[in-house]
Amino acid sequence: MKLSIIGTGYVGLVTGACFAEVGHQVICVDNDAAKVKLLQAGGIPIYEPGLEAMVKKNVASGHLKFTASTAEGVQNSEVIFIAVPTPPQPDGSVDLSYIERVARDIAAAMTSYKIVVDKSTVPVKTGEKVAETIKRYCAAKVEFDVVSNPEFLREGFAVGDLMNPDRVVIGVASPRPAAAMREIYTPFKAPIIVTDINSAELIKHAANSFLALKISYINAIANVCEAAGANVQEVAQGIGLDERIGRRFLNAGIGFGGSCFPKDLSAFIKISEQVGYEFKLLKEVQRINADQMERFVNKITDTLWVLKDKKIGVLGLAFKQNTDDVRSSPAIDLCQRLLQDGATLRVHDPKAMAKARALLPTVTYVEDMNAVAEGCDALVVATEWEEFKQLDLARARKGMTAPIFFDGRNLFDPAEMEKLGWIYKSIGR
Ligand code: UDX
């Protein structure tokens, strides 16, 4: 099918590439002309495993094109996906101005029947507003349908998540767009759930809030484990093997971050409030998450006593593994807290150092993870990168003034670490 995607951020670019990969004819639109040029020349503005090869292949085969013109995208496609940012406002509500702008631009360019699909994460009832806006600004008065099709991809696994989704959610008001959407998603061989538009919009916020709740739950359990002398990983295993609970997203740590969970939680609390329900449970999820960082910083200061003039090595800057994204990263938060207390930092991340530079201009960036500990009073793990498990512990220890290790992601085994002579502190164990 002929598709266009407005917005080439994480969601838009990966969606465009995957739709092209399964044989659709895709035009990706972005109003950032420099980004469009970069993409046309084969450059990829984000790090996402598998994406670059997929984009290059589909550009070469002519299935994937990039343009800065919304009109070009709209006029050459039957279905138009909106994948623009929906950033948070200071009060937690969602800024929908990019969505509204795009709805107007689409309306202005429409000359024949179109299906306009919202893929950005939006508050319930946004579809209604998009439909009203298009109707108001469409001079040609052509027919159109609005669809909600929330995206559940995780950064770092975006291509895999998109090619093999657990489910595809399609919110429609009539059968015609439902049939077109089914056709688009047939090659993905995933269960398709067709709902009304409001329910589809709500599914996204409800899903992300539940996952955040699951993480805060295990972090709260970790705190009980610490107080009671139990091991949170064993507890997670024990409860997670119950299929009704599931083992995934039960990793205790220094809390969740990124551009989705914190934002979507705040938005869902606000949306619920607006429709008349105070979602106290989700407020507690937020509180536990903030507290988790506090407790970890306290663990560090309890051991090191004074942070002023202490040299600390930090492994991990991205908000999680397999990404270069540092937006709302707990690791960056932690670094800023340690710097505020007067520590100096030597940091390493396999992918996120370039993006971290703007947020942490005063730290020393170390290319080799095994060299981070040199001259340090303590070593901290802040992001759950698998490769940190391969750290040369003997070399790290040799270069440090004291063998102190704070593992904010439970990557190492406490008994092993103690056997190797480390003063080792982790989460809930
Ligand atoms: C999330 C959702 O998973 C995805 O479905 C949605 O589309 C966007 O938001 P993402 O933000 O890319 O995806 O990352 P995710 O893998 O969910 O991790 C989010 C945060 O939770 C990270 O900071 C991660 O470190 C943390 N986390 C995750 C934990 O602390 N423990 C866990 O067990 C899992």
Short mmCIF file of C-alpha atoms and ligand atoms in Angstrom, two decimals:
data_model
loop_
_atom_site.label_atom_id
_atom_site.label_comp_id
_atom_site.label_asym_id
_atom_site.label_seq_id
_atom_site.Cartn_x
_atom_site.Cartn_y
_atom_site.Cartn_z
CA MET A 1 0.00 0.00 0.00
CA LYS A 2 1.03 3.63 -0.42
CA LEU A 3 1.80 5.06 3.02
CA SER A 4 3.31 8.21 4.41
CA ILE A 5 4.66 8.79 7.90
CA ILE A 6 4.84 12.32 9.26
CA GLY A 7 7.74 12.65 11.73
CA THR A 8 10.99 10.68 11.57
CA GLY A 9 11.75 10.27 15.28
CA TYR A 10 12.16 6.82 16.86
CA VAL A 11 8.60 5.75 16.13
CA GLY A 12 8.23 7.34 12.70
CA LEU A 13 11.55 6.26 11.23
CA VAL A 14 11.39 2.68 12.47
CA THR A 15 7.73 2.34 11.43
CA GLY A 16 8.54 3.71 7.97
CA ALA A 17 11.49 1.34 7.54
CA CYS A 18 9.52 -1.72 8.70
CA PHE A 19 6.49 -0.91 6.51
CA ALA A 20 8.87 -0.58 3.52
CA GLU A 21 10.57 -3.84 4.50
CA VAL A 22 7.30 -5.80 4.20
CA GLY A 23 6.64 -4.33 0.75
CA HIS A 24 4.63 -1.14 1.26
CA GLN A 25 5.54 2.02 -0.64
CA VAL A 26 6.56 4.51 2.08
CA ILE A 27 7.28 8.25 2.15
CA CYS A 28 8.71 9.57 5.43
CA VAL A 29 8.14 13.28 6.01
CA ASP A 30 10.01 15.54 8.41
CA ASN A 31 9.98 19.33 8.63
CA ASP A 32 13.67 19.30 9.61
CA ALA A 33 15.27 19.73 6.17
CA ALA A 34 18.76 18.87 7.47
CA LYS A 35 17.50 15.57 8.89
CA VAL A 36 15.78 14.74 5.60
CA LYS A 37 19.04 15.41 3.73
CA LEU A 38 20.95 13.18 6.12
CA LEU A 39 18.41 10.37 5.69
CA GLN A 40 18.38 10.74 1.90
CA ALA A 41 22.17 10.37 1.95
CA GLY A 42 21.91 7.11 3.95
CA GLY A 43 22.66 8.62 7.38
CA ILE A 44 20.65 7.60 10.47
CA PRO A 45 20.19 10.20 13.23
CA ILE A 46 19.63 7.63 16.01
CA TYR A 47 21.28 4.40 17.13
CA GLU A 48 18.89 1.48 16.82
CA PRO A 49 20.13 -2.06 16.11
CA GLY A 50 19.25 -3.21 12.59
CA LEU A 51 17.74 0.10 11.49
CA GLU A 52 20.54 1.45 9.33
CA ALA A 53 20.77 -1.65 7.16
CA MET A 54 16.99 -1.79 6.78
CA VAL A 55 16.74 1.88 5.76
CA LYS A 56 19.59 1.59 3.26
CA LYS A 57 18.14 -1.56 1.68
CA ASN A 58 14.68 -0.05 1.25
CA VAL A 59 15.94 3.30 -0.01
CA ALA A 60 17.98 1.41 -2.62
CA SER A 61 14.95 -0.68 -3.68
CA GLY A 62 12.81 2.46 -3.95
CA HIS A 63 10.33 1.36 -1.24
CA LEU A 64 11.38 4.11 1.16
CA LYS A 65 11.66 7.82 0.38
CA PHE A 66 12.25 10.92 2.48
CA THR A 67 10.88 14.41 1.96
CA ALA A 68 10.43 17.67 3.86
CA SER A 69 7.10 18.29 2.14
CA THR A 70 3.94 17.14 3.94
CA ALA A 71 1.93 17.83 0.77
CA GLU A 72 4.14 15.43 -1.20
CA GLY A 73 3.61 12.72 1.41
CA VAL A 74 -0.13 13.26 1.67
CA GLN A 75 -0.82 13.43 -2.05
CA ASN A 76 1.14 10.27 -2.81
CA SER A 77 -0.39 7.99 -0.18
CA GLU A 78 -3.68 6.40 0.81
CA VAL A 79 -2.87 6.20 4.51
CA ILE A 80 -1.02 8.88 6.49
CA PHE A 81 0.53 8.07 9.86
CA ILE A 82 1.19 10.85 12.37
CA ALA A 83 4.30 10.12 14.44
CA VAL A 84 5.30 13.49 15.85
CA PRO A 85 6.37 14.26 19.44
CA THR A 86 3.78 14.73 22.18
CA PRO A 87 6.02 16.24 24.88
CA PRO A 88 4.94 16.83 28.47
CA GLN A 89 3.98 20.27 29.72
CA PRO A 90 5.08 21.53 33.15
CA ASP A 91 1.81 20.32 34.78
CA GLY A 92 2.21 16.78 33.37
CA SER A 93 -0.42 17.19 30.65
CA VAL A 94 0.48 16.52 27.01
CA ASP A 95 1.47 19.21 24.51
CA LEU A 96 -0.62 18.38 21.45
CA SER A 97 0.44 21.35 19.36
CA TYR A 98 2.58 19.24 16.96
CA ILE A 99 -0.35 16.89 16.35
CA GLU A 100 -2.69 19.81 15.71
CA ARG A 101 -0.19 21.44 13.33
CA VAL A 102 0.21 18.22 11.34
CA ALA A 103 -3.58 17.70 11.21
CA ARG A 104 -3.90 21.17 9.65
CA ASP A 105 -1.08 20.50 7.18
CA ILE A 106 -2.66 17.19 6.14
CA ALA A 107 -6.06 18.88 5.74
CA ALA A 108 -4.56 21.57 3.54
CA ALA A 109 -2.90 19.00 1.24
CA MET A 110 -5.79 16.48 0.92
CA THR A 111 -7.47 16.22 -2.48
CA SER A 112 -8.94 12.70 -2.23
CA TYR A 113 -10.10 10.21 0.45
CA LYS A 114 -7.43 9.61 3.11
CA ILE A 115 -7.03 7.57 6.26
CA VAL A 116 -5.23 9.57 8.93
CA VAL A 117 -3.68 7.35 11.58
CA ASP A 118 -2.38 8.62 14.87
CA LYS A 119 0.66 6.64 16.02
CA SER A 120 1.96 9.16 18.56
CA THR A 121 1.04 8.54 22.20
CA VAL A 122 -1.91 10.83 22.85
CA PRO A 123 -4.57 11.35 25.52
CA VAL A 124 -7.93 9.67 25.05
CA LYS A 125 -10.27 11.73 22.83
CA THR A 126 -7.42 13.14 20.70
CA GLY A 127 -8.80 11.31 17.64
CA GLU A 128 -12.01 13.31 17.94
CA LYS A 129 -10.01 16.55 17.98
CA VAL A 130 -7.90 15.50 14.99
CA ALA A 131 -11.07 14.71 13.01
CA GLU A 132 -12.61 18.10 13.90
CA THR A 133 -9.40 19.89 12.92
CA ILE A 134 -9.08 18.15 9.56
CA LYS A 135 -12.74 18.88 8.78
CA ARG A 136 -12.28 22.55 9.64
CA TYR A 137 -9.10 23.11 7.61
CA CYS A 138 -9.78 20.92 4.58
CA ALA A 139 -10.70 23.35 1.82
CA ALA A 140 -11.43 20.56 -0.68
CA LYS A 141 -13.99 18.97 1.72
CA VAL A 142 -12.90 15.46 0.79
CA GLU A 143 -13.82 12.37 2.81
CA PHE A 144 -11.41 10.97 5.39
CA ASP A 145 -11.28 8.62 8.39
CA VAL A 146 -9.26 8.98 11.57
CA VAL A 147 -7.65 5.91 13.19
CA SER A 148 -5.76 5.36 16.42
CA ASN A 149 -2.87 2.88 16.12
CA PRO A 150 -0.64 3.21 19.19
CA GLU A 151 2.96 2.00 18.97
CA PHE A 152 4.47 -0.21 21.68
CA LEU A 153 8.07 -0.46 20.46
CA ARG A 154 10.92 -0.30 22.97
CA GLU A 155 14.00 1.72 22.16
CA GLY A 156 16.96 -0.52 21.50
CA PHE A 157 14.63 -3.29 20.29
CA ALA A 158 12.51 -1.13 18.02
CA VAL A 159 13.01 -3.02 14.76
CA GLY A 160 12.36 -6.40 16.40
CA ASP A 161 9.32 -5.10 18.29
CA LEU A 162 7.85 -3.61 15.13
CA MET A 163 8.47 -6.65 12.95
CA ASN A 164 7.16 -9.06 15.61
CA PRO A 165 4.64 -7.17 17.74
CA ASP A 166 2.74 -8.88 20.59
CA ARG A 167 -0.38 -7.25 19.18
CA VAL A 168 -1.53 -4.52 16.84
CA VAL A 169 -4.18 -2.17 18.22
CA ILE A 170 -6.45 -0.40 15.76
CA GLY A 171 -9.06 2.10 16.93
CA VAL A 172 -11.66 2.97 14.29
CA ALA A 173 -15.14 4.44 13.94
CA SER A 174 -16.16 2.51 10.78
CA PRO A 175 -15.30 -0.66 8.77
CA ARG A 176 -13.57 1.04 5.80
CA PRO A 177 -10.40 2.18 7.62
CA ALA A 178 -10.36 -1.07 9.64
CA ALA A 179 -10.03 -3.09 6.43
CA ALA A 180 -7.20 -0.89 5.15
CA MET A 181 -5.35 -1.14 8.46
CA ARG A 182 -5.71 -4.92 8.51
CA GLU A 183 -4.17 -5.03 5.03
CA ILE A 184 -1.22 -2.89 6.13
CA TYR A 185 -0.51 -5.17 9.09
CA THR A 186 -1.21 -8.57 7.48
CA PRO A 187 2.51 -9.21 6.70
CA PHE A 188 3.39 -8.79 10.40
CA LYS A 189 1.46 -11.92 11.44
CA ALA A 190 0.45 -10.47 14.82
CA PRO A 191 -2.93 -10.58 16.57
CA ILE A 192 -4.94 -7.54 15.52
CA ILE A 193 -7.32 -5.94 18.01
CA VAL A 194 -9.92 -3.61 16.57
CA THR A 195 -11.56 -1.23 19.06
CA ASP A 196 -13.22 2.16 19.13
CA ILE A 197 -10.82 5.11 18.91
CA ASN A 198 -11.02 6.14 22.58
CA SER A 199 -10.22 2.61 23.81
CA ALA A 200 -7.22 2.31 21.48
CA GLU A 201 -5.84 5.61 22.78
CA LEU A 202 -6.36 4.49 26.36
CA ILE A 203 -4.67 1.11 25.79
CA LYS A 204 -1.32 2.82 25.24
CA HIS A 205 -1.34 4.82 28.48
CA ALA A 206 -2.79 1.91 30.43
CA ALA A 207 -0.08 -0.46 29.14
CA ASN A 208 2.87 1.82 29.84
CA SER A 209 1.54 2.76 33.28
CA PHE A 210 1.14 -0.92 34.14
CA LEU A 211 4.74 -1.68 33.13
CA ALA A 212 5.97 1.27 35.20
CA LEU A 213 3.87 -0.03 38.08
CA LYS A 214 5.48 -3.45 37.72
CA ILE A 215 8.96 -1.89 38.00
CA SER A 216 8.00 0.21 41.02
CA TYR A 217 6.45 -2.87 42.60
CA ILE A 218 9.67 -4.89 42.32
CA ASN A 219 11.68 -1.88 43.52
CA ALA A 220 9.45 -1.68 46.60
CA ILE A 221 9.93 -5.43 47.10
CA ALA A 222 13.69 -4.83 46.80
CA ASN A 223 13.50 -2.39 49.68
CA VAL A 224 11.68 -4.95 51.82
CA CYS A 225 14.27 -7.57 50.80
CA GLU A 226 17.10 -5.29 51.91
CA ALA A 227 15.47 -4.71 55.27
CA ALA A 228 14.66 -8.40 55.75
CA GLY A 229 17.88 -9.95 54.40
CA ALA A 230 16.24 -11.55 51.35
CA ASN A 231 17.27 -11.50 47.67
CA VAL A 232 14.99 -9.61 45.25
CA GLN A 233 16.22 -11.54 42.20
CA GLU A 234 15.17 -14.80 43.79
CA VAL A 235 11.84 -13.28 44.78
CA ALA A 236 11.37 -11.97 41.20
CA GLN A 237 12.09 -15.43 39.84
CA GLY A 238 9.73 -17.03 42.32
CA ILE A 239 6.83 -14.75 41.55
CA GLY A 240 7.63 -14.28 37.86
CA LEU A 241 7.30 -17.95 36.98
CA ASP A 242 3.62 -17.61 37.75
CA GLU A 243 2.35 -16.98 34.21
CA ARG A 244 -0.22 -14.53 35.51
CA ILE A 245 2.63 -12.32 36.75
CA GLY A 246 5.47 -13.03 34.29
CA ARG A 247 9.22 -12.60 34.85
CA ARG A 248 9.76 -9.63 32.52
CA PHE A 249 9.96 -6.08 33.89
CA LEU A 250 10.72 -7.38 37.36
CA ASN A 251 14.33 -6.16 37.44
CA ALA A 252 14.95 -3.99 40.47
CA GLY A 253 17.31 -1.06 39.97
CA ILE A 254 17.67 2.69 40.31
CA GLY A 255 14.27 3.25 38.71
CA PHE A 256 12.77 3.64 35.25
CA GLY A 257 13.49 6.56 32.94
CA GLY A 258 13.41 7.33 29.23
CA SER A 259 11.12 9.39 27.12
CA CYS A 260 8.02 7.20 27.65
CA PHE A 261 7.36 5.88 31.15
CA PRO A 262 7.85 9.09 33.20
CA LYS A 263 5.96 11.15 30.63
CA ASP A 264 3.15 8.67 30.04
CA LEU A 265 2.60 8.16 33.77
CA SER A 266 2.26 11.90 34.39
CA ALA A 267 -0.02 12.20 31.38
CA PHE A 268 -2.24 9.31 32.47
CA ILE A 269 -2.56 10.73 35.97
CA LYS A 270 -3.58 14.06 34.43
CA ILE A 271 -5.96 12.49 31.88
CA SER A 272 -7.66 10.46 34.63
CA GLU A 273 -8.00 13.60 36.74
CA GLN A 274 -9.56 15.43 33.77
CA VAL A 275 -12.19 12.72 33.33
CA GLY A 276 -12.90 12.74 37.07
CA TYR A 277 -10.75 9.95 38.59
CA GLU A 278 -7.84 10.53 40.94
CA PHE A 279 -5.33 7.78 40.10
CA LYS A 280 -3.56 7.60 43.48
CA LEU A 281 -2.01 4.22 42.65
CA LEU A 282 -0.02 5.77 39.80
CA LYS A 283 1.07 8.69 41.97
CA GLU A 284 2.59 6.12 44.32
CA VAL A 285 4.35 4.47 41.35
CA GLN A 286 5.99 7.85 40.63
CA ARG A 287 6.92 8.36 44.29
CA ILE A 288 8.56 4.93 44.59
CA ASN A 289 10.55 5.64 41.42
CA ALA A 290 11.88 8.96 42.73
CA ASP A 291 12.63 7.39 46.10
CA GLN A 292 14.64 4.61 44.47
CA MET A 293 17.23 7.10 43.20
CA GLU A 294 17.31 8.79 46.59
CA ARG A 295 18.01 5.50 48.33
CA PHE A 296 20.85 4.66 45.91
CA VAL A 297 22.52 8.06 46.39
CA ASN A 298 22.21 7.56 50.15
CA LYS A 299 23.85 4.15 49.83
CA ILE A 300 26.82 5.80 48.11
CA THR A 301 27.13 8.64 50.62
CA ASP A 302 26.67 6.29 53.60
CA THR A 303 29.72 4.34 52.44
CA LEU A 304 31.95 7.09 51.04
CA TRP A 305 30.88 9.60 53.75
CA VAL A 306 32.08 12.78 52.03
CA LEU A 307 31.72 13.00 48.24
CA LYS A 308 33.67 16.22 47.83
CA ASP A 309 36.89 15.48 45.94
CA LYS A 310 36.05 11.77 45.61
CA LYS A 311 36.64 10.28 42.18
CA ILE A 312 33.83 7.98 41.07
CA GLY A 313 33.71 5.79 37.97
CA VAL A 314 30.28 5.46 36.39
CA LEU A 315 29.37 2.71 33.92
CA GLY A 316 26.30 3.63 31.91
CA LEU A 317 24.70 6.90 30.83
CA ALA A 318 21.83 5.78 28.57
CA PHE A 319 18.42 5.35 30.22
CA LYS A 320 18.69 1.62 29.52
CA GLN A 321 20.80 -0.83 27.50
CA ASN A 322 21.04 -0.95 23.67
CA THR A 323 20.31 2.72 23.08
CA ASP A 324 22.18 6.02 22.86
CA ASP A 325 19.19 7.85 24.33
CA VAL A 326 19.92 9.87 27.47
CA ARG A 327 16.54 11.62 27.79
CA SER A 328 15.23 11.32 31.36
CA SER A 329 18.02 8.85 32.07
CA PRO A 330 18.35 7.75 35.71
CA ALA A 331 22.09 7.35 35.02
CA ILE A 332 22.43 11.03 34.05
CA ASP A 333 20.34 11.99 37.06
CA LEU A 334 22.65 10.03 39.29
CA CYS A 335 25.77 11.65 37.78
CA GLN A 336 24.29 15.09 38.32
CA ARG A 337 23.55 14.27 41.97
CA LEU A 338 27.10 13.03 42.56
CA LEU A 339 28.58 16.11 40.84
CA GLN A 340 26.39 18.40 42.96
CA ASP A 341 27.87 16.81 46.07
CA GLY A 342 31.38 17.61 44.84
CA ALA A 343 32.50 14.29 43.34
CA THR A 344 34.49 14.15 40.10
CA LEU A 345 33.39 11.54 37.58
CA ARG A 346 34.98 9.23 35.02
CA VAL A 347 32.19 7.84 32.87
CA HIS A 348 31.68 5.32 30.09
CA ASP A 349 28.74 4.20 27.97
CA PRO A 350 28.97 1.95 24.91
CA LYS A 351 26.71 4.21 22.82
CA ALA A 352 25.51 7.28 24.73
CA MET A 353 28.67 9.30 25.40
CA ALA A 354 28.20 11.71 22.49
CA LYS A 355 24.64 12.54 23.54
CA ALA A 356 25.59 12.81 27.23
CA ARG A 357 28.20 15.51 26.62
CA ALA A 358 25.66 18.33 26.54
CA LEU A 359 24.14 17.21 29.87
CA LEU A 360 27.41 16.36 31.62
CA PRO A 361 30.05 18.77 30.29
CA THR A 362 32.43 18.52 33.27
CA VAL A 363 33.01 14.76 33.52
CA THR A 364 35.82 12.71 31.97
CA TYR A 365 34.62 10.44 29.14
CA VAL A 366 36.55 7.16 28.97
CA GLU A 367 36.46 5.15 25.73
CA ASP A 368 37.50 1.83 27.30
CA MET A 369 35.14 0.54 30.00
CA ASN A 370 38.05 -1.27 31.66
CA ALA A 371 39.87 2.03 32.18
CA VAL A 372 36.99 3.83 33.93
CA ALA A 373 37.96 2.73 37.44
CA GLU A 374 41.51 4.14 37.25
CA GLY A 375 42.25 6.32 40.28
CA CYS A 376 38.64 6.03 41.52
CA ASP A 377 37.36 5.73 45.09
CA ALA A 378 34.29 3.80 43.92
CA LEU A 379 32.74 2.27 40.82
CA VAL A 380 29.03 2.56 40.00
CA VAL A 381 26.85 0.68 37.48
CA ALA A 382 23.96 2.90 36.39
CA THR A 383 22.69 1.24 33.16
CA GLU A 384 21.98 -2.45 32.50
CA TRP A 385 24.31 -2.93 29.47
CA GLU A 386 25.08 -6.66 29.04
CA GLU A 387 28.72 -5.93 28.17
CA PHE A 388 29.39 -4.49 31.62
CA LYS A 389 29.22 -8.08 32.87
CA GLN A 390 32.49 -8.63 30.96
CA LEU A 391 34.27 -5.90 32.94
CA ASP A 392 37.86 -6.81 33.86
CA LEU A 393 37.26 -6.77 37.61
CA ALA A 394 40.87 -7.51 38.54
CA ARG A 395 42.16 -4.60 36.47
CA ALA A 396 39.44 -2.29 37.79
CA ARG A 397 40.27 -3.14 41.38
CA LYS A 398 44.02 -2.69 40.89
CA GLY A 399 43.58 0.88 39.68
CA MET A 400 41.28 2.01 42.49
CA THR A 401 42.08 3.56 45.85
CA ALA A 402 39.47 1.31 47.49
CA PRO A 403 37.52 -1.67 46.07
CA ILE A 404 34.04 -0.20 46.46
CA PHE A 405 31.34 -1.17 43.95
CA PHE A 406 27.76 0.14 43.77
CA ASP A 407 25.70 -1.91 41.34
CA GLY A 408 22.49 -0.02 40.56
CA ARG A 409 21.34 -2.69 38.08
CA ASN A 410 22.23 -5.97 39.85
CA LEU A 411 24.55 -7.10 37.06
CA PHE A 412 27.00 -8.92 39.29
CA ASP A 413 26.70 -11.72 41.82
CA PRO A 414 27.09 -10.49 45.42
CA ALA A 415 28.81 -13.66 46.70
CA GLU A 416 31.28 -13.66 43.78
CA MET A 417 32.07 -9.99 44.26
CA GLU A 418 32.71 -10.42 47.96
CA LYS A 419 34.93 -13.42 47.25
CA LEU A 420 36.96 -11.19 44.93
CA GLY A 421 37.41 -8.72 47.77
CA TRP A 422 34.96 -6.03 46.73
CA ILE A 423 32.83 -4.02 49.11
CA TYR A 424 29.79 -4.62 46.92
CA LYS A 425 26.37 -2.98 47.29
CA SER A 426 23.47 -3.64 44.95
CA ILE A 427 19.69 -3.34 45.00
CA GLY A 428 17.52 -5.56 47.20
CA ARG A 429 20.13 -8.24 47.81
C1 UDX B 1 8.67 1.68 26.91
C2 UDX B 1 7.70 0.52 26.67
O1 UDX B 1 8.33 -0.72 27.05
C3 UDX B 1 7.26 0.47 25.21
O2 UDX B 1 6.31 -0.56 25.02
C4 UDX B 1 6.66 1.83 24.85
O3 UDX B 1 6.30 1.87 23.49
C5 UDX B 1 7.64 2.96 25.15
O4 UDX B 1 8.04 2.89 26.52
P1 UDX B 1 11.26 2.16 26.43
O5 UDX B 1 11.06 3.47 27.11
O6 UDX B 1 12.01 2.13 25.14
O7 UDX B 1 9.85 1.44 26.13
O8 UDX B 1 12.08 1.22 27.43
P2 UDX B 1 11.82 -0.02 28.40
O9 UDX B 1 12.63 -1.16 27.92
O10 UDX B 1 10.40 -0.26 28.62
O11 UDX B 1 12.50 0.53 29.75
C6 UDX B 1 12.05 1.71 30.38
C7 UDX B 1 12.81 1.96 31.66
O12 UDX B 1 12.48 1.00 32.65
C8 UDX B 1 14.34 1.93 31.53
O13 UDX B 1 14.87 3.02 32.26
C9 UDX B 1 14.73 0.62 32.16
O14 UDX B 1 16.02 0.66 32.72
C10 UDX B 1 13.67 0.46 33.23
N1 UDX B 1 13.41 -0.93 33.61
C11 UDX B 1 12.84 -1.80 32.71
C12 UDX B 1 13.69 -1.36 34.91
O15 UDX B 1 14.17 -0.59 35.75
N2 UDX B 1 13.40 -2.66 35.24
C13 UDX B 1 12.84 -3.55 34.37
O16 UDX B 1 12.61 -4.69 34.77
C14 UDX B 1 12.56 -3.10 33.06
#
